[in-house]
Amino acid sequence: MKLYGKDYTVKQLRKRVGNMDQLAAVRMVQLDEGNERPTRAALFHTGSGLEFTVLPDRCMDISAARFNGKSMNWRATPGDVAPQYYEAAGVRWLRSYFGGMVTTCGLGNVGGPREGSEFHGQGLHGRISNTPARNLQLVQEWQENQYVMHLSGTMREAVLFGENLSLKRTISTGLGARSFHIHDVLTNEGFKTSEYMLLYHCNVGFPAVDEHSEILTPSRCVAPRDVDARDAKEQWNRMDAPTHGYAEKVYFHDMVADEDGMVTVAILNDGFQSEDDGFGVYIKYRKETLPRFTQWKMMGEQDYVVGLEPCTCGVGGRDVDAALGLLHTLAPDESKTFELEFGVVATQEEAEAIRRKCGQVATEIVDDYREFTPRVAESETD
């Protein structure tokens, strides 16, 4: 395999180190400061400059990721918070929201709270991101000519007389890798059909997000959520400097998948306009099981982030999707698989390859999401 600019055989690499954690490893630790205590964490490093942190007690979400010291994601002011501090009512989910590279939203609700419903309502973005994993399994080993690192665990969202859903997550990468993968399997382990909502809240931050950064997407159509977004719709893909009093803007996208059924989106800073001084982050996902996409543009001070959010649903809350007939369901014993890849854009060649790919799709910008939602409804119910 190629490492540090040279080709090595497995035997040659093994001769050069006493323990593989000199090159790449996953270290299991416990966070022990303030209200993060006692949260388990898995610290990955691949030897390429890629490092990321998985929180098994928070749905195995990715609380931070870096490449060569540069953060790939935004971190919210609460920081890492242990699940026992989760407040389910209303929008209090935000009190334990760390932002991070990935926060999982669902399974009972995505979007605004649903007060007064069965089982005491559904708060903002549901409860799965505050659910600890069981049956953790860590693999660090040579498999043929690749040194692989996998962490798997299972979260369960269940209630007496209600749903019984399990989410088995595997996070994988390897020696020398500049990307990592999430492989999720959602299963209905009950004996009646269950509705579900699922959104991957992927939060890209500085330095990929900065003034003049741009978003690249293969969007067939972009629709603003509200008046604030509509008034700035021509700038949906361009980033501003941190702005006092900024009103968040949300856009809905209809993406075009490539020949492999995958969608690639990226955020690149303006360093690529000079000589190889740029930095960016890309996300790749399978559209068949994540047919919808939401973009959250928040250019406020400290709240300086772009959310790239592949999803099965809208963000208006469960009742909105239910009224449109867009709630996804799982029959008893049925499973759905979701695949995502996260990586860095570090060279001009990589940036241009993504530009070419996304540039093949012509983008229409409409004035109102109500012009856009019927198209989504029609495509999902075909």
Coordinates of N, CA and C in Angstrom, one line a residue, residues 26 44-46 48-54 60-67 72-73 100-103 149-151 169-174 176-183 200 202-203 262 281-285 339-344:
V26 N -7.7 3.2 16.8 CA -8.9 3.7 17.5 C -8.7 3.6 19.0
F44 N -10.4 8.2 16.5 CA -9.8 7.5 15.3 C -8.6 8.4 14.8
H45 N -7.6 7.8 14.3 CA -6.6 8.5 13.5 C -6.1 7.5 12.4
T46 N -5.9 7.9 11.2 CA -5.7 7.1 10.1 C -4.3 7.1 9.6
S48 N -3.1 9.6 7.9 CA -3.0 10.5 6.7 C -3.1 11.9 7.1
G49 N -3.4 12.2 8.4 CA -3.8 13.5 8.9 C -5.2 13.6 9.3
L50 N -6.0 12.5 9.0 CA -7.4 12.5 9.3 C -7.6 12.0 10.7
E51 N -8.3 12.7 11.6 CA -8.7 12.3 12.9 C -10.1 12.7 13.1
F52 N -10.9 11.8 13.8 CA -12.3 12.1 14.1 C -12.7 11.4 15.4
T53 N -13.7 11.9 16.1 CA -14.2 11.4 17.3 C -15.6 10.9 17.2
V54 N -15.8 9.7 17.6 CA -17.2 9.1 17.7 C -17.6 9.0 19.1
M60 N -23.5 7.2 18.4 CA -22.3 7.0 17.6 C -22.1 8.1 16.6
D61 N -22.6 9.3 17.0 CA -22.4 10.5 16.1 C -21.0 10.9 16.1
I62 N -20.6 11.8 15.1 CA -19.2 12.2 14.9 C -19.2 13.7 15.5
S63 N -18.6 13.8 16.7 CA -18.6 15.1 17.3 C -17.5 16.1 16.8
A64 N -16.5 15.5 16.2 CA -15.4 16.4 15.6 C -14.6 15.6 14.6
A65 N -14.1 16.3 13.6 CA -13.2 15.7 12.6 C -12.2 16.8 12.1
R66 N -11.0 16.3 11.9 CA -9.9 17.2 11.5 C -9.1 16.5 10.4
F67 N -8.4 17.4 9.6 CA -7.5 16.9 8.7 C -6.3 17.8 8.7
M72 N -12.9 20.0 10.1 CA -13.8 19.8 9.0 C -15.3 20.3 9.4
N73 N -15.5 20.5 10.6 CA -16.9 20.7 11.1 C -17.0 21.9 12.0
G100 N -21.0 19.3 15.4 CA -20.2 18.2 15.0 C -20.3 17.8 13.5
M101 N -19.5 16.9 13.1 CA -19.5 16.5 11.7 C -20.9 15.8 11.4
V102 N -21.4 15.0 12.3 CA -22.7 14.3 12.1 C -23.5 14.3 13.4
T103 N -24.7 14.8 13.4 CA -25.7 14.6 14.4 C -26.9 13.9 13.8
M149 N -10.2 -0.3 10.3 CA -10.7 0.1 11.6 C -12.2 0.3 11.5
H150 N -13.0 -0.6 12.2 CA -14.4 -0.5 12.2 C -14.9 -0.4 13.7
L151 N -15.9 0.4 13.9 CA -16.6 0.4 15.2 C -18.1 0.3 14.9
R169 N -25.2 0.8 13.5 CA -24.3 1.7 12.8 C -22.9 1.2 12.8
T170 N -22.2 1.2 11.7 CA -20.8 0.9 11.5 C -20.1 2.0 10.9
I171 N -19.0 2.5 11.6 CA -18.2 3.5 11.1 C -16.9 2.9 10.8
S172 N -16.4 3.2 9.6 CA -15.2 2.5 9.1 C -14.3 3.4 8.4
T173 N -13.0 3.1 8.5 CA -11.9 3.8 7.8 C -10.7 2.8 7.7
G174 N -9.6 3.4 7.4 CA -8.4 2.5 7.3 C -7.1 3.3 7.3
G176 N -4.1 5.2 6.2 CA -3.8 6.0 5.1 C -5.1 6.7 4.5
A177 N -6.3 6.4 5.0 CA -7.5 7.0 4.5 C -7.7 8.4 4.8
R178 N -8.3 9.2 3.8 CA -8.6 10.6 4.0 C -10.1 10.7 4.1
S179 N -10.8 9.6 4.3 CA -12.3 9.6 4.4 C -12.7 8.6 5.4
F180 N -14.0 8.7 5.8 CA -14.6 7.6 6.6 C -16.0 7.4 6.2
H181 N -16.6 6.2 6.5 CA -17.9 5.8 6.0 C -18.8 5.5 7.2
I182 N -20.1 5.9 7.0 CA -21.2 5.4 7.9 C -22.1 4.5 7.2
H183 N -22.3 3.3 7.8 CA -23.2 2.3 7.2 C -24.2 2.1 8.3
Y200 N -29.5 13.3 8.5 CA -28.1 13.3 8.9 C -27.7 14.8 8.9
C202 N -25.2 17.2 9.0 CA -23.8 17.3 8.8 C -23.4 18.7 8.7
N203 N -22.5 19.1 9.7 CA -22.3 20.6 10.0 C -20.9 21.0 9.6
M262 N -25.1 7.6 -6.3 CA -24.6 8.4 -5.2 C -24.7 9.9 -5.6
V281 N -14.6 20.3 2.3 CA -15.2 19.0 2.9 C -16.3 18.5 1.9
Y282 N -16.3 17.2 1.7 CA -17.3 16.6 0.8 C -18.1 15.6 1.6
I283 N -19.3 15.4 1.1 CA -20.2 14.3 1.7 C -20.8 13.6 0.5
K284 N -20.8 12.3 0.6 CA -21.4 11.5 -0.5 C -22.4 10.6 0.2
Y285 N -23.6 10.4 -0.5 CA -24.6 9.6 0.1 C -25.4 8.9 -1.0
E339 N -26.1 4.8 3.5 CA -24.7 4.8 3.3 C -24.2 6.3 3.1
L340 N -23.2 6.7 3.8 CA -22.6 8.0 3.7 C -21.1 7.9 3.7
E341 N -20.4 8.9 3.0 CA -19.0 9.0 3.1 C -18.6 10.4 3.3
F342 N -17.6 10.7 4.2 CA -17.2 12.0 4.5 C -15.7 12.1 4.2
G343 N -15.2 13.2 3.6 CA -13.8 13.3 3.3 C -13.4 14.8 3.1
V344 N -12.1 15.0 2.8 CA -11.6 16.3 2.6 C -11.3 16.6 1.1

